[in-house]
Coordinates of C-alpha atoms in Angstrom, one line a residue:
M1 CA -1.2 -0.7 22.6
K2 CA -3.0 2.3 20.8
T3 CA -3.1 5.7 21.3
M4 CA -6.1 6.5 19.1
K5 CA -9.4 4.7 19.7
K6 CA -10.4 4.0 16.1
P7 CA -8.4 3.6 12.6
V8 CA -7.6 7.0 10.7
Y9 CA -9.6 6.0 7.8
A10 CA -12.9 6.0 10.1
M11 CA -12.2 9.3 11.4
I12 CA -12.1 11.1 7.8
L13 CA -15.3 12.3 7.8
I14 CA -14.8 14.3 10.9
A15 CA -11.9 15.8 9.5
L16 CA -13.7 17.0 6.3
S17 CA -16.0 19.1 8.9
A18 CA -13.0 20.6 10.9
F19 CA -12.4 24.2 9.6
L20 CA -10.1 26.7 10.9
V21 CA -11.4 29.0 13.3
C22 CA -8.7 31.8 14.0
C23 CA -7.9 33.6 10.8
S24 CA -5.1 35.8 12.5
K25 CA -3.0 32.6 13.2
S26 CA 0.1 32.0 10.7
P27 CA -0.8 29.0 7.9
E28 CA 1.6 26.8 10.3
K29 CA -0.2 27.6 13.4
K30 CA -3.8 27.0 11.6
V31 CA -2.3 23.7 10.6
E32 CA -1.2 22.6 13.9
A33 CA -4.4 23.6 15.5
M34 CA -6.5 21.9 13.3
I35 CA -4.4 18.6 13.5
G36 CA -4.4 18.8 17.3
D37 CA -8.2 19.1 17.2
F38 CA -8.0 16.1 14.9
V39 CA -5.6 14.0 16.9
K40 CA -7.3 14.8 20.3
N41 CA -10.9 14.2 19.1
N42 CA -9.7 10.7 18.2
L43 CA -7.4 9.5 21.4
Y44 CA -8.5 7.2 24.1
I45 CA -7.0 10.0 26.7
P46 CA -7.6 13.3 24.9
D47 CA -6.0 15.4 27.7
S48 CA -2.9 13.4 27.6
Y49 CA -2.1 14.9 23.9
D50 CA 1.1 16.6 23.8
P51 CA 2.5 17.8 20.4
V52 CA 6.2 17.3 19.5
Q53 CA 6.4 18.2 15.7
T54 CA 4.8 19.7 12.7
R55 CA 6.4 19.6 9.4
V56 CA 4.3 21.3 6.4
D57 CA 5.1 21.0 2.7
S58 CA 3.2 21.6 -0.6
A59 CA 1.4 18.3 -1.8
F60 CA 1.3 17.4 -5.8
A61 CA -0.5 15.0 -7.6
P62 CA -0.2 12.1 -8.3
Y63 CA 1.9 11.1 -5.3
D64 CA 0.0 12.9 -2.6
D65 CA -3.4 12.2 -4.2
P66 CA -5.4 10.3 -1.6
E67 CA -6.7 8.1 -4.7
F68 CA -3.3 7.4 -6.0
R69 CA -2.3 6.2 -2.5
E70 CA -5.4 4.0 -2.1
F71 CA -4.5 2.6 -5.9
I72 CA -1.0 1.9 -5.0
V73 CA -1.8 -0.1 -1.7
K74 CA -4.6 -2.1 -3.7
S75 CA -2.1 -2.6 -6.5
S76 CA 0.8 -3.7 -4.3
K77 CA -1.1 -6.2 -2.6
K78 CA -2.2 -7.8 -5.9
L79 CA 1.3 -7.7 -7.0
D80 CA 2.4 -9.5 -4.2
E81 CA -0.6 -12.2 -4.5
A82 CA 0.4 -12.3 -8.1
Y83 CA 4.2 -12.9 -7.7
S84 CA 3.5 -15.6 -5.0
D85 CA 0.9 -17.5 -7.5
L86 CA 3.8 -17.3 -10.4
R87 CA 5.9 -18.8 -7.7
S88 CA 4.0 -21.5 -7.0
C89 CA 3.2 -22.1 -10.7
E90 CA 6.7 -22.4 -11.4
F91 CA 7.6 -24.9 -8.6
E92 CA 4.6 -26.9 -10.2
I93 CA 6.1 -27.0 -13.5
E94 CA 9.5 -27.8 -12.2
S95 CA 7.8 -30.8 -10.4
A96 CA 5.8 -31.9 -13.6
E97 CA 9.1 -31.5 -15.5
S98 CA 10.8 -33.8 -13.2
S99 CA 8.1 -36.5 -13.2
M100 CA 7.6 -36.4 -17.0
E101 CA 11.5 -37.1 -17.3
M102 CA 11.0 -40.0 -14.8
W103 CA 8.4 -41.6 -16.3
E104 CA 9.0 -41.2 -20.1
D105 CA 11.1 -44.4 -20.9
Y106 CA 9.2 -46.7 -18.3
W107 CA 7.2 -49.4 -19.4
Y108 CA 3.4 -49.3 -20.7
D109 CA 1.9 -49.1 -17.4
S110 CA 4.0 -45.8 -16.2
H111 CA 2.6 -43.9 -19.2
K112 CA -0.7 -42.9 -17.0
L113 CA 1.7 -41.2 -14.6
Y114 CA 3.7 -39.3 -17.7
N115 CA 0.6 -38.3 -19.0
K116 CA -0.9 -36.9 -15.6
A117 CA 2.5 -35.2 -15.3
K118 CA 2.2 -33.8 -18.6
K119 CA -1.0 -32.6 -18.1
E120 CA -0.2 -30.9 -15.0
Y121 CA 2.8 -29.2 -16.8
A122 CA 0.5 -27.6 -19.7
E123 CA -2.1 -26.5 -17.0
S124 CA 0.8 -24.7 -14.8
T125 CA 2.4 -23.4 -17.8
A126 CA -0.8 -21.9 -19.1
R127 CA -1.6 -20.5 -15.7
K128 CA 2.0 -18.9 -15.4
S129 CA 1.3 -17.4 -18.8
E130 CA -2.1 -16.0 -17.3
I131 CA -0.5 -14.5 -14.1
E132 CA 2.4 -13.1 -16.2
I133 CA 0.1 -11.1 -18.4
E134 CA -1.9 -9.7 -15.0
I135 CA 1.4 -8.7 -13.7
K136 CA 2.0 -6.7 -16.8
E137 CA -1.5 -5.1 -16.8
I138 CA -1.0 -4.0 -13.0
K139 CA 2.5 -2.4 -13.9
S140 CA 0.9 -0.8 -16.8
D141 CA -1.9 0.8 -14.5
I142 CA 0.8 2.0 -12.1
R143 CA 2.9 3.7 -15.0
E144 CA -0.3 5.4 -16.1
W145 CA -0.4 7.1 -12.6
I146 CA 3.2 7.7 -12.2
E147 CA 3.3 9.5 -15.7
I148 CA 0.7 11.9 -14.7
E149 CA 1.9 15.5 -15.1
P150 CA 2.6 16.8 -11.4
E151 CA 0.0 19.3 -10.2
F152 CA -0.2 21.1 -6.9
I153 CA -3.1 19.8 -5.1
G154 CA -2.8 21.5 -1.4
Y155 CA -0.7 20.7 1.5
K156 CA 0.7 18.1 3.7
A157 CA 1.9 17.8 7.0
A158 CA 3.6 15.1 9.0
H159 CA 2.8 15.5 12.7
S160 CA 4.4 13.8 15.8
Y161 CA 2.9 13.5 19.2
R162 CA 2.8 12.0 22.6
A163 CA -0.2 10.5 24.2
E164 CA -1.3 7.8 26.4
T165 CA -2.4 4.3 25.2
N166 CA -5.6 2.6 26.0
A167 CA -3.2 0.7 28.6
G168 CA -2.1 4.0 30.4
Y169 CA 1.2 4.1 29.0
T170 CA 2.7 7.2 27.2
V171 CA 4.1 6.5 23.5
F172 CA 4.8 8.4 20.6
G173 CA 2.2 8.8 17.5
G174 CA 2.7 9.8 14.1
I175 CA 0.1 11.2 11.6
V176 CA 0.2 12.4 8.1
C177 CA -2.4 15.0 7.2
M178 CA -3.6 16.3 3.6
F179 CA -4.9 19.7 3.5
D180 CA -6.8 21.6 0.4
K181 CA -5.1 24.4 -1.5
E182 CA -6.9 26.9 1.0
C183 CA -5.7 24.9 3.8
T184 CA -8.9 25.2 5.5
Q185 CA -9.8 21.7 6.0
I186 CA -8.1 18.1 6.2
I187 CA -9.2 15.9 3.0
A188 CA -7.1 13.1 4.4
A189 CA -5.4 11.8 7.2
Y190 CA -2.9 8.5 7.5
D191 CA -1.8 6.9 10.8
V192 CA 1.8 6.1 10.2
E193 CA 1.4 2.8 12.4
E194 CA -1.1 1.5 10.1
E195 CA -0.6 -1.4 7.5
D196 CA -1.8 0.6 4.5
Y197 CA 0.6 3.5 5.2
T198 CA 3.5 1.4 5.6
I199 CA 2.7 -0.7 2.3
F200 CA 2.4 2.6 0.2
K201 CA 5.7 3.9 1.9
N202 CA 7.5 0.7 1.0
F203 CA 6.1 0.3 -2.4
M204 CA 7.3 4.0 -3.5
E205 CA 10.7 3.4 -1.9
K206 CA 11.3 0.1 -3.8
L207 CA 10.1 1.7 -6.8
G208 CA 12.4 4.7 -6.4
D209 CA 15.5 2.4 -5.5
G210 CA 14.8 0.5 -8.7
E211 CA 13.8 -2.8 -6.7
I212 CA 10.6 -2.5 -8.7
D213 CA 10.7 -2.4 -12.5
L214 CA 7.4 -1.2 -14.2
N215 CA 8.6 -1.7 -17.7
E216 CA 9.5 -5.6 -17.0

């Protein structure tokens, strides 16, 4: 069940043209008004929109940079795939080693099996080295981003709301919006229930907790 009728990333063009109308409002009220218009414009049932809470804070590069977020999501997926391939290679190496030990001292007609296992061992070992290099390169690219000097790039707002889904149920929704320095337009928006938002959040948490070591 969804409250929004299309993914947030497909709605950014709408947000880019959404300017604040009432200059007499406080910055917080301006932000809330803009987010409200953005959310309502993309709900299945706009009239069901009921704002709950909005938290506004300063945004800094690289962590809040939309380009950085996109990069981290892609890099996280690449790392997951690389580590999965690495585990497969290690399993194949162990299997080949076991076969080599099994057939090494047998009679001549078993040498074919030994040589086959030896070839598989060499191929898997070479592939493992390639994957390890790939992992190091991905981590090196991430380090370059992480080491960028922090720079103020605008504001961010975490907004929660209630709304009716396409099935007619009232549920909570959440969205994070990035604003320019003048706080006049939304430059990026993320539905907190989308997969890419979760991937970015989890990766940064693991990085902060030391579960991911970029220097390995």
